[in-house]
PDB file of C-alpha atoms and ligand atoms in Angstrom:
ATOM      1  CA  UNK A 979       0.000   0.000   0.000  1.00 50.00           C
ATOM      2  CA  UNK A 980       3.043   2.179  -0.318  1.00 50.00           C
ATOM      3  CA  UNK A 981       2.785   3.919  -3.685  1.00 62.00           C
ATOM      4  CA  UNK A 982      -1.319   4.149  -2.726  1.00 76.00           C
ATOM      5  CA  UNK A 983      -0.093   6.674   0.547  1.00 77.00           C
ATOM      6  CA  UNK A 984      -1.888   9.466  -0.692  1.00 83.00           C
ATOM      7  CA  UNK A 985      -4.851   8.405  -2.102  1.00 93.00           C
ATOM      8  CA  UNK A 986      -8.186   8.906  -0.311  1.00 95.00           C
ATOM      9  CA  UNK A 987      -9.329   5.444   1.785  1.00 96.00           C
ATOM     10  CA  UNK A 988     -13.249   4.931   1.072  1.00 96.00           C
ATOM     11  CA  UNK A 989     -14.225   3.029   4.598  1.00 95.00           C
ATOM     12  CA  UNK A 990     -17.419   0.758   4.028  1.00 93.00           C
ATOM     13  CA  UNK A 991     -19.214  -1.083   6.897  1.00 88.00           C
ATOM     14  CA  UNK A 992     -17.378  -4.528   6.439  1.00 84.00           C
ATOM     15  CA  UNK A 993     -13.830  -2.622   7.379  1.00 88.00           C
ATOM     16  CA  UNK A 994     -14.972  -1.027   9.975  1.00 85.00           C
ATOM     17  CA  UNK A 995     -16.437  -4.110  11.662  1.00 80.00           C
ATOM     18  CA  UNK A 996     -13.836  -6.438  10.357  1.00 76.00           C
ATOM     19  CA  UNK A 997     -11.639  -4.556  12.303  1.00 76.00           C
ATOM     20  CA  UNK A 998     -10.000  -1.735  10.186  1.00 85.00           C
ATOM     21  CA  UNK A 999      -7.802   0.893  12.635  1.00 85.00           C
ATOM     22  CA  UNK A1000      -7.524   4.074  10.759  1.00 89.00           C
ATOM     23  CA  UNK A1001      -5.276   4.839  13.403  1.00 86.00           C
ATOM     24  CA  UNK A1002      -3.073   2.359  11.157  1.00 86.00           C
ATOM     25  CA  UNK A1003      -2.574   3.745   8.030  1.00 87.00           C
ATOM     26  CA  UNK A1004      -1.590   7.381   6.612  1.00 88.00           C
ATOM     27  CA  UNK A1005      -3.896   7.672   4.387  1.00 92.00           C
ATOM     28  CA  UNK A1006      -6.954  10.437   4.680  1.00 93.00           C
ATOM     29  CA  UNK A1007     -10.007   8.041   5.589  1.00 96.00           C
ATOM     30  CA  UNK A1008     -13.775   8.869   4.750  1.00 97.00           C
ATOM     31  CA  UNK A1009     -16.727   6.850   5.726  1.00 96.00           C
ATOM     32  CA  UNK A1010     -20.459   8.244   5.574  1.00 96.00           C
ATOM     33  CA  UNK A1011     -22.833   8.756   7.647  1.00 93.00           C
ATOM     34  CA  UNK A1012     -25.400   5.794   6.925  1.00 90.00           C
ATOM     35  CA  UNK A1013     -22.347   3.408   7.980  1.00 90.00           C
ATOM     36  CA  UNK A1014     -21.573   5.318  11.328  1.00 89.00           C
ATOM     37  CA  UNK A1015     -24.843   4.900  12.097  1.00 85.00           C
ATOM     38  CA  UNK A1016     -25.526   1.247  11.176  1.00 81.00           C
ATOM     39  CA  UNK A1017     -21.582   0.684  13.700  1.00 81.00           C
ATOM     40  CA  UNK A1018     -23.246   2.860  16.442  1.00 77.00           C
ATOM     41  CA  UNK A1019     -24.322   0.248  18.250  1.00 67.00           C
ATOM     42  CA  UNK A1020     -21.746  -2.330  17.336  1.00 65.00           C
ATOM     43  CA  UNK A1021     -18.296  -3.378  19.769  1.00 58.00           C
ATOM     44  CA  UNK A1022     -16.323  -1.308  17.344  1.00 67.00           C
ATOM     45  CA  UNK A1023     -18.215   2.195  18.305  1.00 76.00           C
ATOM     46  CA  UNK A1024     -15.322   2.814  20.802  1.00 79.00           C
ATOM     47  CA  UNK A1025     -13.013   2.489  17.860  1.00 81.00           C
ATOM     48  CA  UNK A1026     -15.197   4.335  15.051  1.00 86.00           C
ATOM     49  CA  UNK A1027     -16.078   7.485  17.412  1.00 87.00           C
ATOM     50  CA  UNK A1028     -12.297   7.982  18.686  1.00 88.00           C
ATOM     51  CA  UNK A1029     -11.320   7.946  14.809  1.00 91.00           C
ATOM     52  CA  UNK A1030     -13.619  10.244  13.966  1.00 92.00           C
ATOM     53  CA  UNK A1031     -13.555  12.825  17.194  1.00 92.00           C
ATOM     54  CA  UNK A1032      -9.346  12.908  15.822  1.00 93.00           C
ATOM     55  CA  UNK A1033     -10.524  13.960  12.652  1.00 93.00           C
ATOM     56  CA  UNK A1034      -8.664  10.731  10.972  1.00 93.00           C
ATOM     57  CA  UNK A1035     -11.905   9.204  10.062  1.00 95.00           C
ATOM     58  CA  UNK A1036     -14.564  12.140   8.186  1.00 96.00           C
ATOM     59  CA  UNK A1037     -17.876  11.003   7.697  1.00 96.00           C
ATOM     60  CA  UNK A1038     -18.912  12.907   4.502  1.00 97.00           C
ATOM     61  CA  UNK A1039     -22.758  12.835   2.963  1.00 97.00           C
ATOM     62  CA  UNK A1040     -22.497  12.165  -0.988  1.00 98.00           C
ATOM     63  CA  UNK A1041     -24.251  15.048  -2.650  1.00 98.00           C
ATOM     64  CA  UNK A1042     -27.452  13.357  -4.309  1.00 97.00           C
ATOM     65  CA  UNK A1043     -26.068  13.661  -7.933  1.00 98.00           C
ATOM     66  CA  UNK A1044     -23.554  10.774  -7.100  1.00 98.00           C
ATOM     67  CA  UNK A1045     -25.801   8.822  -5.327  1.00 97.00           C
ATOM     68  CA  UNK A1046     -28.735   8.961  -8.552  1.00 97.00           C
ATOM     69  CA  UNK A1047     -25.396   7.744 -10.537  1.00 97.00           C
ATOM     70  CA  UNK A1048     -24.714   4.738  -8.175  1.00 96.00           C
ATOM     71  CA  UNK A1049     -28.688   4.242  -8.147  1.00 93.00           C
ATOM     72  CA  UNK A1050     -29.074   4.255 -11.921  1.00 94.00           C
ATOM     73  CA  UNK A1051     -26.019   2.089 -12.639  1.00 93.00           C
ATOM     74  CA  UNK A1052     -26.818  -0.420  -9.665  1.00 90.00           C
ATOM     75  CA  UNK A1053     -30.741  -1.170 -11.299  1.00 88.00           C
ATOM     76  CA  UNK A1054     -28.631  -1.682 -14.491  1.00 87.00           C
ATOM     77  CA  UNK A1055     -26.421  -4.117 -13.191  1.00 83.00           C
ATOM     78  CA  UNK A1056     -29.579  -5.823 -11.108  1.00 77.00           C
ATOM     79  CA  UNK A1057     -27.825  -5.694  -8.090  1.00 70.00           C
ATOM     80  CA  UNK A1058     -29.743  -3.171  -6.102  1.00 69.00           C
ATOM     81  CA  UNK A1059     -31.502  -5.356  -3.805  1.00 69.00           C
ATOM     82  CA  UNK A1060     -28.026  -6.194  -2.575  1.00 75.00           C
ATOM     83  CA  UNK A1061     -26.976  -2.884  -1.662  1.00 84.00           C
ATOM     84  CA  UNK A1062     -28.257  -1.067   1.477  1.00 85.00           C
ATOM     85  CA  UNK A1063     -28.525   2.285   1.411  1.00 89.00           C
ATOM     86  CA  UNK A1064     -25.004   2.704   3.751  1.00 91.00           C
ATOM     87  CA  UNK A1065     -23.189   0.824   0.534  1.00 93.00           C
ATOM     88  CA  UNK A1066     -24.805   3.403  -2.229  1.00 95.00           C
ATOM     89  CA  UNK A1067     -23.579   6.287  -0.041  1.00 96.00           C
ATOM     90  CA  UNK A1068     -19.855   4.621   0.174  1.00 97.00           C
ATOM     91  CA  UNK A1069     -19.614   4.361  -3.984  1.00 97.00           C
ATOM     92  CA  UNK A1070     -21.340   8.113  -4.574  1.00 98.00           C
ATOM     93  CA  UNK A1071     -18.564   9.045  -2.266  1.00 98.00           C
ATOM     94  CA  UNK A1072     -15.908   7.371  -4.455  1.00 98.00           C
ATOM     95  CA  UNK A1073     -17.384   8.934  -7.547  1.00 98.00           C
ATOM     96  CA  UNK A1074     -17.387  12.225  -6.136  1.00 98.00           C
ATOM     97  CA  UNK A1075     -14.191  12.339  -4.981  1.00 97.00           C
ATOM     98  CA  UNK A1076     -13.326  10.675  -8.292  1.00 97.00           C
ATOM     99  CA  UNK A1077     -15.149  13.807  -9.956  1.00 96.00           C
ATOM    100  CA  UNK A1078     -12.971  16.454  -7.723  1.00 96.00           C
ATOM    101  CA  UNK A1079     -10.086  14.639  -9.441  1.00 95.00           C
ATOM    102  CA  UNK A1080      -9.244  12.397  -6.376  1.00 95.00           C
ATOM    103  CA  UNK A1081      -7.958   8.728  -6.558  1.00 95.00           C
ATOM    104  CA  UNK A1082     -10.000   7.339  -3.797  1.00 97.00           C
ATOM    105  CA  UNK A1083      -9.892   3.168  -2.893  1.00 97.00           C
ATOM    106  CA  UNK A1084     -12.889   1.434  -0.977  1.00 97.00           C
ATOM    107  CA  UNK A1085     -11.872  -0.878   1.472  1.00 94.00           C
ATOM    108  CA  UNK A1086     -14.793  -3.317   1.436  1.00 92.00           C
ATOM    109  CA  UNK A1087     -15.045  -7.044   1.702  1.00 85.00           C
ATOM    110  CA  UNK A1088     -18.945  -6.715   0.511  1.00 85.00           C
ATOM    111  CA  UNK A1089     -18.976  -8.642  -3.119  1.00 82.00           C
ATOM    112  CA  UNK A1090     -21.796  -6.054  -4.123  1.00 84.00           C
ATOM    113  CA  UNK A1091     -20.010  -2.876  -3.656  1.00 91.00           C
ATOM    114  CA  UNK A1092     -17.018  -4.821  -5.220  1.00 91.00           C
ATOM    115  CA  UNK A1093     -19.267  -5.560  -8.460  1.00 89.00           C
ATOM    116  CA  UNK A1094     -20.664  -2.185  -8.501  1.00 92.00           C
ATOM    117  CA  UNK A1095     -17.233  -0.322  -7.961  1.00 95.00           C
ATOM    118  CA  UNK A1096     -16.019  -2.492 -10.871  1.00 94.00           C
ATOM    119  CA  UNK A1097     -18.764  -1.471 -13.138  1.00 92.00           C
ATOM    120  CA  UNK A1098     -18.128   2.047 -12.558  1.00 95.00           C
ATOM    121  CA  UNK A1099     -14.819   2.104 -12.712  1.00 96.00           C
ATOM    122  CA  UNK A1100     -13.791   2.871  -8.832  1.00 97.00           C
ATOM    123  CA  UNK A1101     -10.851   1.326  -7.533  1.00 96.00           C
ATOM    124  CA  UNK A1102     -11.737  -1.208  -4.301  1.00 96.00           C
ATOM    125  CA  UNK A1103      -9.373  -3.112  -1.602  1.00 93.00           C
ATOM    126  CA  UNK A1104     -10.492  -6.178   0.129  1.00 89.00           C
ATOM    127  CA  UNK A1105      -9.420  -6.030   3.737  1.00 83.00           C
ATOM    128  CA  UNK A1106      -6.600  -9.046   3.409  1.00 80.00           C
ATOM    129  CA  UNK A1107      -4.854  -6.332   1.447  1.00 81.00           C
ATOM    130  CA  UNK A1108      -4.752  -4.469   4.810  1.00 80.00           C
ATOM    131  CA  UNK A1109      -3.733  -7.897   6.560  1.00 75.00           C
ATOM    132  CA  UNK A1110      -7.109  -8.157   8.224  1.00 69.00           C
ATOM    133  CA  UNK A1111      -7.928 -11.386  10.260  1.00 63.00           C
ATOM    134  CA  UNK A1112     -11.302 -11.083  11.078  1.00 58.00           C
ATOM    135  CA  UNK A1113     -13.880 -12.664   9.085  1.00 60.00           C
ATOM    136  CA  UNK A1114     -17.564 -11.128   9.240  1.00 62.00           C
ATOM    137  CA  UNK A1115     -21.060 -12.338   8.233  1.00 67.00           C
ATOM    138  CA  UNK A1116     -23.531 -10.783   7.334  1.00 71.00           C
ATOM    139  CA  UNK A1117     -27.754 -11.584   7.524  1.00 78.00           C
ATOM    140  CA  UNK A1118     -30.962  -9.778   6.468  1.00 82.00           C
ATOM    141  CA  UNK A1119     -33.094  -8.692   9.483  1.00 82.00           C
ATOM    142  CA  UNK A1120     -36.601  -7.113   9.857  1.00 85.00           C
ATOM    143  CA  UNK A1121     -36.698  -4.571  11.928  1.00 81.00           C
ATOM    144  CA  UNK A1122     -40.350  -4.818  12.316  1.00 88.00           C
ATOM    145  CA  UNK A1123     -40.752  -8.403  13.705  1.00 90.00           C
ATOM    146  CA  UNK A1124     -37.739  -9.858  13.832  1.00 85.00           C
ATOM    147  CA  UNK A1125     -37.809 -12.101  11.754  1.00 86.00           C
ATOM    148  CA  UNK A1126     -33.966 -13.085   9.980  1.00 84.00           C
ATOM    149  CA  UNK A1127     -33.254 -14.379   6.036  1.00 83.00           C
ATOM    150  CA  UNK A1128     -30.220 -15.957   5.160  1.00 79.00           C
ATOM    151  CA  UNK A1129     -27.832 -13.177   3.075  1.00 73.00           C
ATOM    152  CA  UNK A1130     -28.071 -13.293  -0.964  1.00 65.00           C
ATOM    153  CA  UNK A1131     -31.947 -14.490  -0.427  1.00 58.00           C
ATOM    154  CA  UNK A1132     -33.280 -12.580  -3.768  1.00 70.00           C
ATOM    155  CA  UNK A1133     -36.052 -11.240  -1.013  1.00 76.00           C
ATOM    156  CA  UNK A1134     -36.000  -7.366  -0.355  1.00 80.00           C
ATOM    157  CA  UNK A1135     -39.165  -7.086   2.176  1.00 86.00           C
ATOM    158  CA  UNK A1136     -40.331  -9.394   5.003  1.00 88.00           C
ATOM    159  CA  UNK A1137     -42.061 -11.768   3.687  1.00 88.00           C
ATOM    160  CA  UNK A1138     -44.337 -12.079   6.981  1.00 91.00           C
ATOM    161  CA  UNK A1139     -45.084  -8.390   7.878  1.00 94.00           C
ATOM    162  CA  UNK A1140     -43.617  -6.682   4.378  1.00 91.00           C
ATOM    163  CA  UNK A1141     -40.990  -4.284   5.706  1.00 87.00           C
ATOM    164  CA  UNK A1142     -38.065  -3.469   3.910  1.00 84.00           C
ATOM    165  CA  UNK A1143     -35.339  -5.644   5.078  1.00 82.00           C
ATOM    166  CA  UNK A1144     -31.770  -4.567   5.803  1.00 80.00           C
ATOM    167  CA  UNK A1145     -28.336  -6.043   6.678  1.00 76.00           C
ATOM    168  CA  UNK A1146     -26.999  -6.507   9.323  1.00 74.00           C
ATOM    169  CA  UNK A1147     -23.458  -7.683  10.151  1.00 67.00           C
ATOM    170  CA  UNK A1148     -21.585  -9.309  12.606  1.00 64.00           C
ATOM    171  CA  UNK A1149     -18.071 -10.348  13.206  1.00 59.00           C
ATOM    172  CA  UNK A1150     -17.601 -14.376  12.672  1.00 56.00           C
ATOM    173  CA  UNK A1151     -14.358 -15.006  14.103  1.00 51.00           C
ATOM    174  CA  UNK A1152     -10.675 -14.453  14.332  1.00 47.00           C
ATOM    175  CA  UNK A1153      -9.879 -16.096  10.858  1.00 44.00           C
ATOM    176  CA  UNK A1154      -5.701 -16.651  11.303  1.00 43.00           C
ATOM    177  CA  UNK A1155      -3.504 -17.704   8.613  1.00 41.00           C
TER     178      UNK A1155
HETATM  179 ZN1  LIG B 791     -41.180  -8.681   9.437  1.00 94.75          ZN
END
């Protein structure tokens, strides 16, 4: 990671959780503000909130123009369901600081933001890169009643009580190599 020094880190909710410091890298480090609120709750708050009270973690909104783009291009690739609104405001990011002439990376081990970055051209990292041991998983959960789907179900609403399902993650284990 080196030669990528300079270049704007893109932090998605699978770093955070899987146990990304950006206390450990040099690089300026931007998350937004749908993923600090889905890891408010989470072990690695303690983490998240000391990152970004030190200013080494900014939590920036996307302005809406980016996000139509990610929106747009993610119903043409059919992989919207997939994406939760936290993920769509991580790759409008990237594209905006793409479009103020930035180099930005997404660290993300999330296989739809991957797809999606691909597809519009925005560079990604998965966390091994950053020698990451932690594994995470990841389930959809209704907020309404409770009820939990297995991940990469093609289902976007409860299929019980019809509310609009979102993900969840947790951390698996300490994966070691
Ligand atoms: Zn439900």
């Amino acid at each position: 990671m080196t030669e990528n020094r300079y270049r704007p880190l893109i932090l998605d909710a699978s770093a955070l959780i899987t146990g990304f410091n950006p206390a450990d890298v040099e690089n300026e480090q931007y998350t937004v503000p749908l993923v600090e609120e889905e890891l408010k709750r989470g072990l690695t708050s303690v983490r998240l909130k000391t990152s970004i009270r030190t200013g080494k973690l900014k939590v920036k909104t996307p302005k809406k123009a980016f996000l139509e783009e990610v929106e747009r291009e993610a119903e043409r690739v059919g992989d919207s369901l997939l994406l939760s609104e936290a993920d769509k405001q991580v790759l409008a990011l990237a594209l905006e600081l793409k479009s103020a002439g930035e180099k930005p990376i997404i660290v993300t081990d999330d296989y739809s933001i991957q797809n999606l970055a691909r597809s519009m051209n925005i560079e990604f990292k998965p966390l091994t890169t950053f020698g990451i041991k932690f594994r995470y998983r990841w389930i959809l959960f209704c907020s309404a009643c409770g009820r939990i789907y297995p991940p990469r179900k093609k289902v976007r609403v409860c299929r019980v009580c019809g509310t609009p399902l979102i993900r969840k993650y947790f951390k698996k284990e300490c994966a070691r190599k």
